[in-house]
Coordinates of C-alpha atoms and ligand atoms in Angstrom, one line a residue:
M29 CA 110.9 76.9 137.9
R30 CA 109.3 80.1 139.1
K31 CA 111.9 82.0 137.0
S32 CA 110.9 80.1 133.9
I33 CA 107.2 80.8 134.4
Y34 CA 108.1 84.5 134.9
L35 CA 110.2 84.5 131.7
F36 CA 107.3 82.8 129.9
I37 CA 104.8 85.5 131.1
V38 CA 107.2 88.3 130.1
T39 CA 107.9 86.8 126.7
F40 CA 104.1 86.3 126.2
F41 CA 103.2 89.9 127.0
C42 CA 106.2 91.2 124.9
S43 CA 104.9 89.2 121.9
L44 CA 101.4 90.7 122.4
V45 CA 102.9 94.2 122.5
A46 CA 105.0 93.5 119.4
T47 CA 101.9 92.3 117.5
S48 CA 99.9 95.4 118.5
Q49 CA 102.6 97.7 117.1
A50 CA 101.6 97.2 113.5
A51 CA 100.5 100.6 112.3
F52 CA 97.7 99.3 110.1
S53 CA 95.8 96.1 109.6
V54 CA 96.2 96.5 105.8
N55 CA 99.5 97.3 104.1
S56 CA 98.6 96.5 100.5
F57 CA 100.1 96.4 97.0
C58 CA 97.9 96.4 93.9
I59 CA 99.2 95.3 90.4
A60 CA 98.1 93.6 87.3
A61 CA 98.6 89.8 87.3
P62 CA 101.9 89.0 85.6
S63 CA 102.0 87.4 82.2
Q64 CA 102.5 83.6 82.2
D65 CA 106.2 83.9 81.3
R66 CA 106.9 86.3 84.3
V67 CA 105.2 84.2 87.0
D68 CA 108.4 82.9 88.5
D69 CA 109.9 86.5 88.7
F70 CA 106.7 87.6 90.3
V71 CA 106.8 84.9 92.9
H72 CA 110.4 85.9 93.6
F73 CA 109.2 89.5 94.0
I74 CA 106.5 88.5 96.5
T75 CA 109.1 86.6 98.6
S76 CA 112.0 88.9 98.4
E77 CA 110.3 92.4 98.3
L78 CA 106.7 92.4 99.3
A79 CA 107.0 90.2 102.4
P80 CA 110.1 91.8 103.9
N81 CA 108.6 95.2 103.3
G82 CA 105.6 94.3 105.4
V83 CA 103.0 94.0 102.7
N84 CA 100.2 91.8 104.0
T85 CA 97.6 92.2 101.2
L86 CA 98.1 91.8 97.5
I87 CA 95.4 93.0 95.1
L88 CA 96.0 91.2 91.8
R89 CA 94.1 92.5 88.8
V90 CA 93.5 89.4 86.8
D91 CA 90.5 90.3 84.6
F92 CA 90.6 87.8 81.7
N93 CA 94.2 86.8 82.2
Y94 CA 93.3 83.4 83.6
A95 CA 92.4 80.1 81.9
Y96 CA 88.8 80.0 83.1
E97 CA 87.2 76.6 82.9
S98 CA 83.6 77.7 83.5
R99 CA 83.9 80.5 80.9
K100 CA 86.6 79.3 78.4
E101 CA 85.2 81.8 75.9
L102 CA 86.4 84.7 78.1
R103 CA 90.1 83.7 78.3
D104 CA 92.6 86.3 77.0
D105 CA 95.4 85.0 74.8
N106 CA 98.0 83.0 76.7
P107 CA 96.3 83.3 80.1
L108 CA 97.7 82.3 83.5
S109 CA 97.3 78.6 84.1
R110 CA 95.9 77.1 87.3
E111 CA 99.4 75.9 88.2
S112 CA 100.8 79.4 87.8
V113 CA 98.1 80.9 90.0
K114 CA 98.8 78.2 92.6
K115 CA 102.5 79.2 92.6
I116 CA 101.4 82.8 93.5
V117 CA 98.9 81.6 96.1
S118 CA 101.5 79.4 97.7
A119 CA 104.1 82.2 97.9
C120 CA 101.5 84.5 99.5
Q121 CA 100.4 82.0 102.0
K122 CA 103.9 81.2 103.1
N123 CA 104.5 84.9 103.7
N124 CA 101.1 85.7 105.4
I125 CA 99.9 87.8 102.5
E126 CA 96.2 87.8 101.7
V127 CA 95.7 87.7 98.0
I128 CA 92.6 89.4 96.6
P129 CA 91.9 88.9 92.9
Q130 CA 90.2 91.6 90.9
V131 CA 88.1 91.4 87.8
N132 CA 86.9 94.8 86.8
L133 CA 83.2 94.9 86.6
L134 CA 80.6 97.3 85.3
G135 CA 83.0 99.8 83.9
H136 CA 86.4 99.4 82.2
Q137 CA 85.1 97.0 79.7
S138 CA 87.4 98.5 77.0
W139 CA 90.7 100.3 76.9
A140 CA 91.6 102.7 74.1
E141 CA 91.0 100.8 70.8
K142 CA 90.5 97.4 72.5
L143 CA 87.2 95.9 73.6
N144 CA 87.7 93.7 76.6
K145 CA 86.8 90.0 76.5
L146 CA 83.3 90.3 78.1
L147 CA 81.9 92.6 75.5
E148 CA 83.8 91.1 72.6
V149 CA 82.2 87.7 73.3
Y150 CA 78.8 89.1 74.6
P151 CA 78.2 92.4 72.7
E152 CA 74.6 92.2 73.9
F153 CA 75.8 93.3 77.4
D154 CA 77.1 96.6 76.1
E155 CA 75.5 99.6 77.8
T156 CA 76.2 101.8 74.7
P157 CA 76.3 99.6 71.6
H158 CA 75.7 102.7 69.5
V159 CA 79.2 104.0 70.5
K160 CA 81.8 102.4 68.2
I161 CA 85.4 101.7 69.4
P162 CA 87.5 104.1 67.3
E163 CA 90.4 102.9 65.1
K164 CA 92.6 105.5 66.9
Y165 CA 91.5 106.4 70.4
E166 CA 91.8 109.9 71.7
W167 CA 90.6 111.6 74.8
P168 CA 88.5 113.7 74.9
N169 CA 86.2 112.5 72.1
K170 CA 82.7 113.3 70.9
D171 CA 81.2 110.1 72.5
G172 CA 82.7 110.8 75.9
L173 CA 84.2 107.3 75.5
Y174 CA 86.7 106.5 78.3
C175 CA 85.8 102.9 78.8
K176 CA 82.8 100.8 77.9
S177 CA 80.4 99.6 80.6
Y178 CA 78.2 96.5 80.7
C179 CA 74.5 97.1 81.3
P180 CA 73.8 96.2 84.9
L181 CA 70.2 95.4 84.1
H182 CA 70.8 93.0 81.3
P183 CA 69.0 89.8 82.4
Q184 CA 71.9 87.5 81.5
V185 CA 75.0 89.5 82.5
H186 CA 75.2 88.3 86.1
E187 CA 75.2 84.6 85.2
V188 CA 78.5 85.2 83.4
V189 CA 79.9 87.6 86.0
F190 CA 79.1 85.3 88.9
D191 CA 80.9 82.4 87.2
L192 CA 84.0 84.6 86.8
I193 CA 83.8 85.6 90.5
D194 CA 83.3 82.1 91.8
E195 CA 86.1 80.6 89.8
I196 CA 88.7 83.3 90.4
M197 CA 87.9 83.3 94.2
E198 CA 88.2 79.5 94.2
V199 CA 91.5 79.3 92.4
F200 CA 93.0 82.1 94.5
E201 CA 91.6 80.6 97.7
A202 CA 90.4 84.1 98.3
K203 CA 88.3 85.5 101.2
A204 CA 87.7 88.7 99.4
F205 CA 87.1 89.9 95.8
H206 CA 87.9 93.3 94.2
A207 CA 85.3 94.3 91.6
G208 CA 87.0 97.5 90.4
L209 CA 83.9 99.6 89.7
D210 CA 86.0 102.8 89.2
E211 CA 85.5 105.5 86.6
V212 CA 82.1 104.2 85.4
F213 CA 81.2 106.9 83.0
Y214 CA 78.6 105.1 80.9
I215 CA 75.7 104.4 83.2
A216 CA 71.9 105.0 82.8
D217 CA 72.5 105.7 79.1
P218 CA 69.5 107.4 77.5
L219 CA 69.6 104.9 74.7
C220 CA 69.7 101.8 76.8
P221 CA 66.2 100.3 76.8
R222 CA 66.6 99.0 80.3
C223 CA 68.4 101.9 82.0
K224 CA 67.2 105.0 80.4
G225 CA 65.6 107.5 82.8
K226 CA 66.8 105.6 85.8
D227 CA 68.9 107.2 88.7
P228 CA 72.6 106.5 88.1
A229 CA 73.2 106.3 91.9
Q230 CA 70.5 103.6 92.2
L231 CA 71.9 101.6 89.3
F232 CA 75.4 101.8 90.7
A233 CA 74.3 100.9 94.2
G234 CA 72.1 98.0 92.8
E235 CA 75.2 96.5 91.1
V236 CA 77.4 96.9 94.2
T237 CA 74.7 95.4 96.4
L238 CA 74.1 92.4 94.0
L239 CA 77.9 91.7 93.8
S240 CA 78.3 92.1 97.6
Q241 CA 75.4 89.8 98.4
H242 CA 76.8 87.1 96.0
I243 CA 80.2 87.3 97.7
D244 CA 78.7 87.4 101.2
K245 CA 77.0 84.1 100.6
K246 CA 80.4 82.6 99.9
G247 CA 81.7 84.0 103.2
G248 CA 83.7 86.6 101.4
R249 CA 83.9 90.3 101.2
L250 CA 83.6 92.8 98.4
W251 CA 86.3 95.5 97.8
I252 CA 85.8 98.4 95.3
W253 CA 87.4 101.6 94.3
G254 CA 85.7 104.6 95.9
D255 CA 85.6 107.3 93.2
R256 CA 81.9 106.8 92.2
L257 CA 80.8 107.4 95.8
I258 CA 82.4 110.9 96.1
D259 CA 80.7 114.1 94.9
G260 CA 83.3 115.3 92.5
A261 CA 81.7 118.7 91.9
T262 CA 81.1 119.9 95.5
T263 CA 84.5 118.7 96.7
G264 CA 86.3 120.0 93.6
I265 CA 87.8 116.5 93.3
G266 CA 86.5 116.2 89.8
M267 CA 85.3 113.5 87.4
W268 CA 88.1 110.9 87.9
E269 CA 88.8 110.6 91.6
G270 CA 85.2 111.7 92.2
S271 CA 81.9 111.4 90.4
T272 CA 80.3 114.1 88.3
N273 CA 77.8 111.7 86.7
H274 CA 75.4 111.5 89.6
T275 CA 76.4 108.2 91.2
E276 CA 77.6 109.7 94.5
K277 CA 74.4 109.2 96.4
A278 CA 75.0 105.4 96.2
V279 CA 77.3 105.8 99.2
D280 CA 74.1 105.7 101.3
M281 CA 72.6 102.8 99.5
I282 CA 75.3 100.1 99.5
P283 CA 76.1 97.5 102.2
K284 CA 78.5 98.7 104.9
S285 CA 80.5 95.5 104.6
V286 CA 82.0 96.8 101.3
V287 CA 85.7 97.8 101.6
I288 CA 86.4 101.2 100.0
C289 CA 89.8 101.7 98.2
D290 CA 90.0 105.5 98.2
W291 CA 92.5 106.5 95.6
H292 CA 93.9 110.0 95.3
Y293 CA 97.2 110.3 93.4
E294 CA 98.0 114.1 93.5
K295 CA 97.1 114.9 97.1
A296 CA 96.3 113.1 100.3
I297 CA 92.7 114.2 100.2
P298 CA 91.0 113.4 103.5
T299 CA 88.1 111.5 102.1
P300 CA 88.9 108.3 104.1
A301 CA 87.3 110.2 107.0
Y302 CA 84.1 110.6 104.9
F303 CA 83.9 106.8 104.3
A304 CA 84.7 105.9 107.9
L305 CA 82.0 108.4 109.1
K306 CA 79.6 106.5 106.9
G307 CA 80.6 103.2 108.5
F308 CA 82.8 101.8 105.8
D309 CA 86.3 100.2 106.2
V310 CA 88.6 102.2 104.0
V311 CA 92.1 102.0 102.5
A312 CA 94.0 105.1 101.2
C313 CA 95.7 104.5 97.8
S314 CA 98.7 106.1 96.2
W315 CA 100.4 105.7 92.8
R316 CA 103.4 107.6 91.7
K317 CA 104.0 110.6 94.0
P318 CA 106.1 109.5 97.0
E319 CA 105.1 112.6 99.0
V320 CA 101.4 111.7 98.6
A321 CA 102.0 108.2 99.8
V322 CA 103.8 109.5 102.9
Q323 CA 101.1 112.0 103.6
Q324 CA 98.4 109.3 103.3
V325 CA 100.2 107.2 105.8
K326 CA 100.4 110.1 108.2
M327 CA 96.8 111.0 107.6
M328 CA 95.5 107.5 108.2
Q329 CA 97.5 107.3 111.4
G330 CA 96.2 110.7 112.5
F331 CA 92.6 109.7 111.8
K332 CA 93.1 106.6 113.9
Q333 CA 94.6 108.5 116.8
N334 CA 92.0 111.2 116.8
S335 CA 88.9 109.0 116.3
T336 CA 86.6 107.3 118.6
P337 CA 87.0 103.5 119.1
E338 CA 83.9 103.0 116.9
M339 CA 85.7 104.7 113.9
Q340 CA 89.3 103.7 114.5
D341 CA 89.0 100.3 113.1
H342 CA 87.5 101.6 109.8
F343 CA 90.9 103.1 108.8
L344 CA 92.3 99.8 107.6
G345 CA 95.5 101.2 106.1
V346 CA 97.2 102.0 102.8
M347 CA 97.7 100.7 99.3
H348 CA 100.3 101.3 96.7
T349 CA 98.9 100.9 93.1
V350 CA 100.9 100.0 90.0
W351 CA 99.3 100.8 86.6
S352 CA 102.0 99.6 84.2
P353 CA 102.2 95.9 83.3
A354 CA 103.6 93.8 86.1
G355 CA 106.6 92.8 84.0
N356 CA 107.6 96.5 83.5
F357 CA 107.4 97.1 87.2
L358 CA 109.5 94.0 87.9
D359 CA 112.2 95.1 85.4
K360 CA 112.2 98.6 87.0
Y361 CA 112.6 97.1 90.4
D362 CA 115.7 95.1 89.3
D363 CA 117.1 98.1 87.4
P364 CA 115.9 101.4 88.9
K365 CA 117.8 103.3 86.2
Q366 CA 114.8 102.6 84.0
E367 CA 112.7 105.0 86.1
D368 CA 110.5 107.5 84.2
G369 CA 111.0 110.5 86.4
E370 CA 109.0 113.5 85.2
K371 CA 105.5 112.6 86.4
G372 CA 106.7 110.7 89.4
S373 CA 107.7 107.2 90.1
D374 CA 105.6 104.3 91.2
L375 CA 108.7 102.5 92.4
Q376 CA 109.8 105.4 94.7
C377 CA 106.2 105.8 95.8
F378 CA 106.0 102.2 96.9
K379 CA 109.3 102.5 98.8
A380 CA 108.1 105.8 100.4
M381 CA 104.9 104.2 101.6
V382 CA 106.5 101.2 103.2
S383 CA 109.2 103.4 104.8
A384 CA 106.6 105.7 106.3
V385 CA 104.6 102.8 107.7
Q386 CA 107.8 101.3 109.2
K387 CA 108.8 104.6 110.7
I388 CA 105.5 104.8 112.6
E389 CA 106.0 101.2 113.9
T390 CA 109.6 101.9 115.1
D391 CA 108.6 105.2 116.7
Q392 CA 105.8 103.6 118.7
Ligands
LIG10 ZN1 71.5 99.5 80.6

C-alpha cells in the first residue's frame, strides 16, 4: 500500500515536470480558412499534422468566407457553412488546439483589383473614396494604394464590425479574436471629413481600444499584428514590418491585454523584447525562411531565460504564417515536390519552427 502511494506521488510529480517542459505557451499556425470543398482535407491536416507537431493555437483568417446570418450581405461567394466550421472546431477541440478566428479590420479592405466585401456593400465606410481601384493593380502607384481602409470614425461602421466579431466568435466558440490591423497605410486621410488633421496614432489606438473593449466584455481577448506599433524609420525596419505613417505612438495608448503578433520574415528582429517591456504578451511570427523561424524560437527562449519573472510570461511563443490559399498549402504538404524554392518555403519554415521548439523541449 505504501509502495502504491509512493508510486502515485512519483507519477504525479513526473507528470508536473513533463507539463512544465513545454518551451512556450503558444505554438501557433496561421492560415486562411479553407474553401468549402477543402474542409475535410483541412480537418485531416489539423489531426494528422498540426496536433502531432505540437501546435496548440490556430489563427484562421476567415474574413468574409463564412455564411454570416447577422450580415448575410457580407458573405463571399460559396462561403463556409456553419456545419463546416463546426467540423474544424471539433477537430481543434479534440486535439487541444485553441482556434482564433480573424477578420481583418481597419486596413486590408481591398486586395489588388478587388474591393473586399465590407466596402463593396458599404462604400460609405471607405476612408479614401476618391481613390479608385485600378483595372490593373501595380505597386508602387500614384495613389499609394496598397489596401483600402475603412474610416474608424464613421458613425455606423462599428455596428457592422461588431456583428461580424460576435458571430464569428460564437460559431468558432472562440475565447480570442484576431483583428489583423496590419499594414494600415490609409489612416487620417486629409480628404476624410472625419479624420483629416487627426493624429494617426490616436486614430489607430482608438480603433484598437474600441475593438478590445468590445471583446473584453464578452470575456475574450484581442490579438493583432504588431507592425503599426513599431517605429519603422528609427529602427530601419521600414514601412511594412514597421510604421512610417506615424501610428507607432499608439503602442503607449492601447490596452495591455492586447496580444501582439510580431511578424518579421527576413530576420529575427528582437522587437518582441520591446513589446514585453511595454507590458504586452507577444508572439514572434515567421513565414518562408526556415532559418528565421529557428532564430525566432531561439530568441524567444533566450528572452525568457534572461528576463525577470515579470517579463518572462509575456513571451508567449511563436507562430508560423501561411499567405497562400489554404488549399495550395495542403497540396504542397501532400506533395512537397510542388515547393517554390527561390524565395524560401513556407512548408520548410513550418517544419523548421516545430523542430526547433521540439529540440528545446527534448534538451530541457
Ligand atoms: Zn476617416
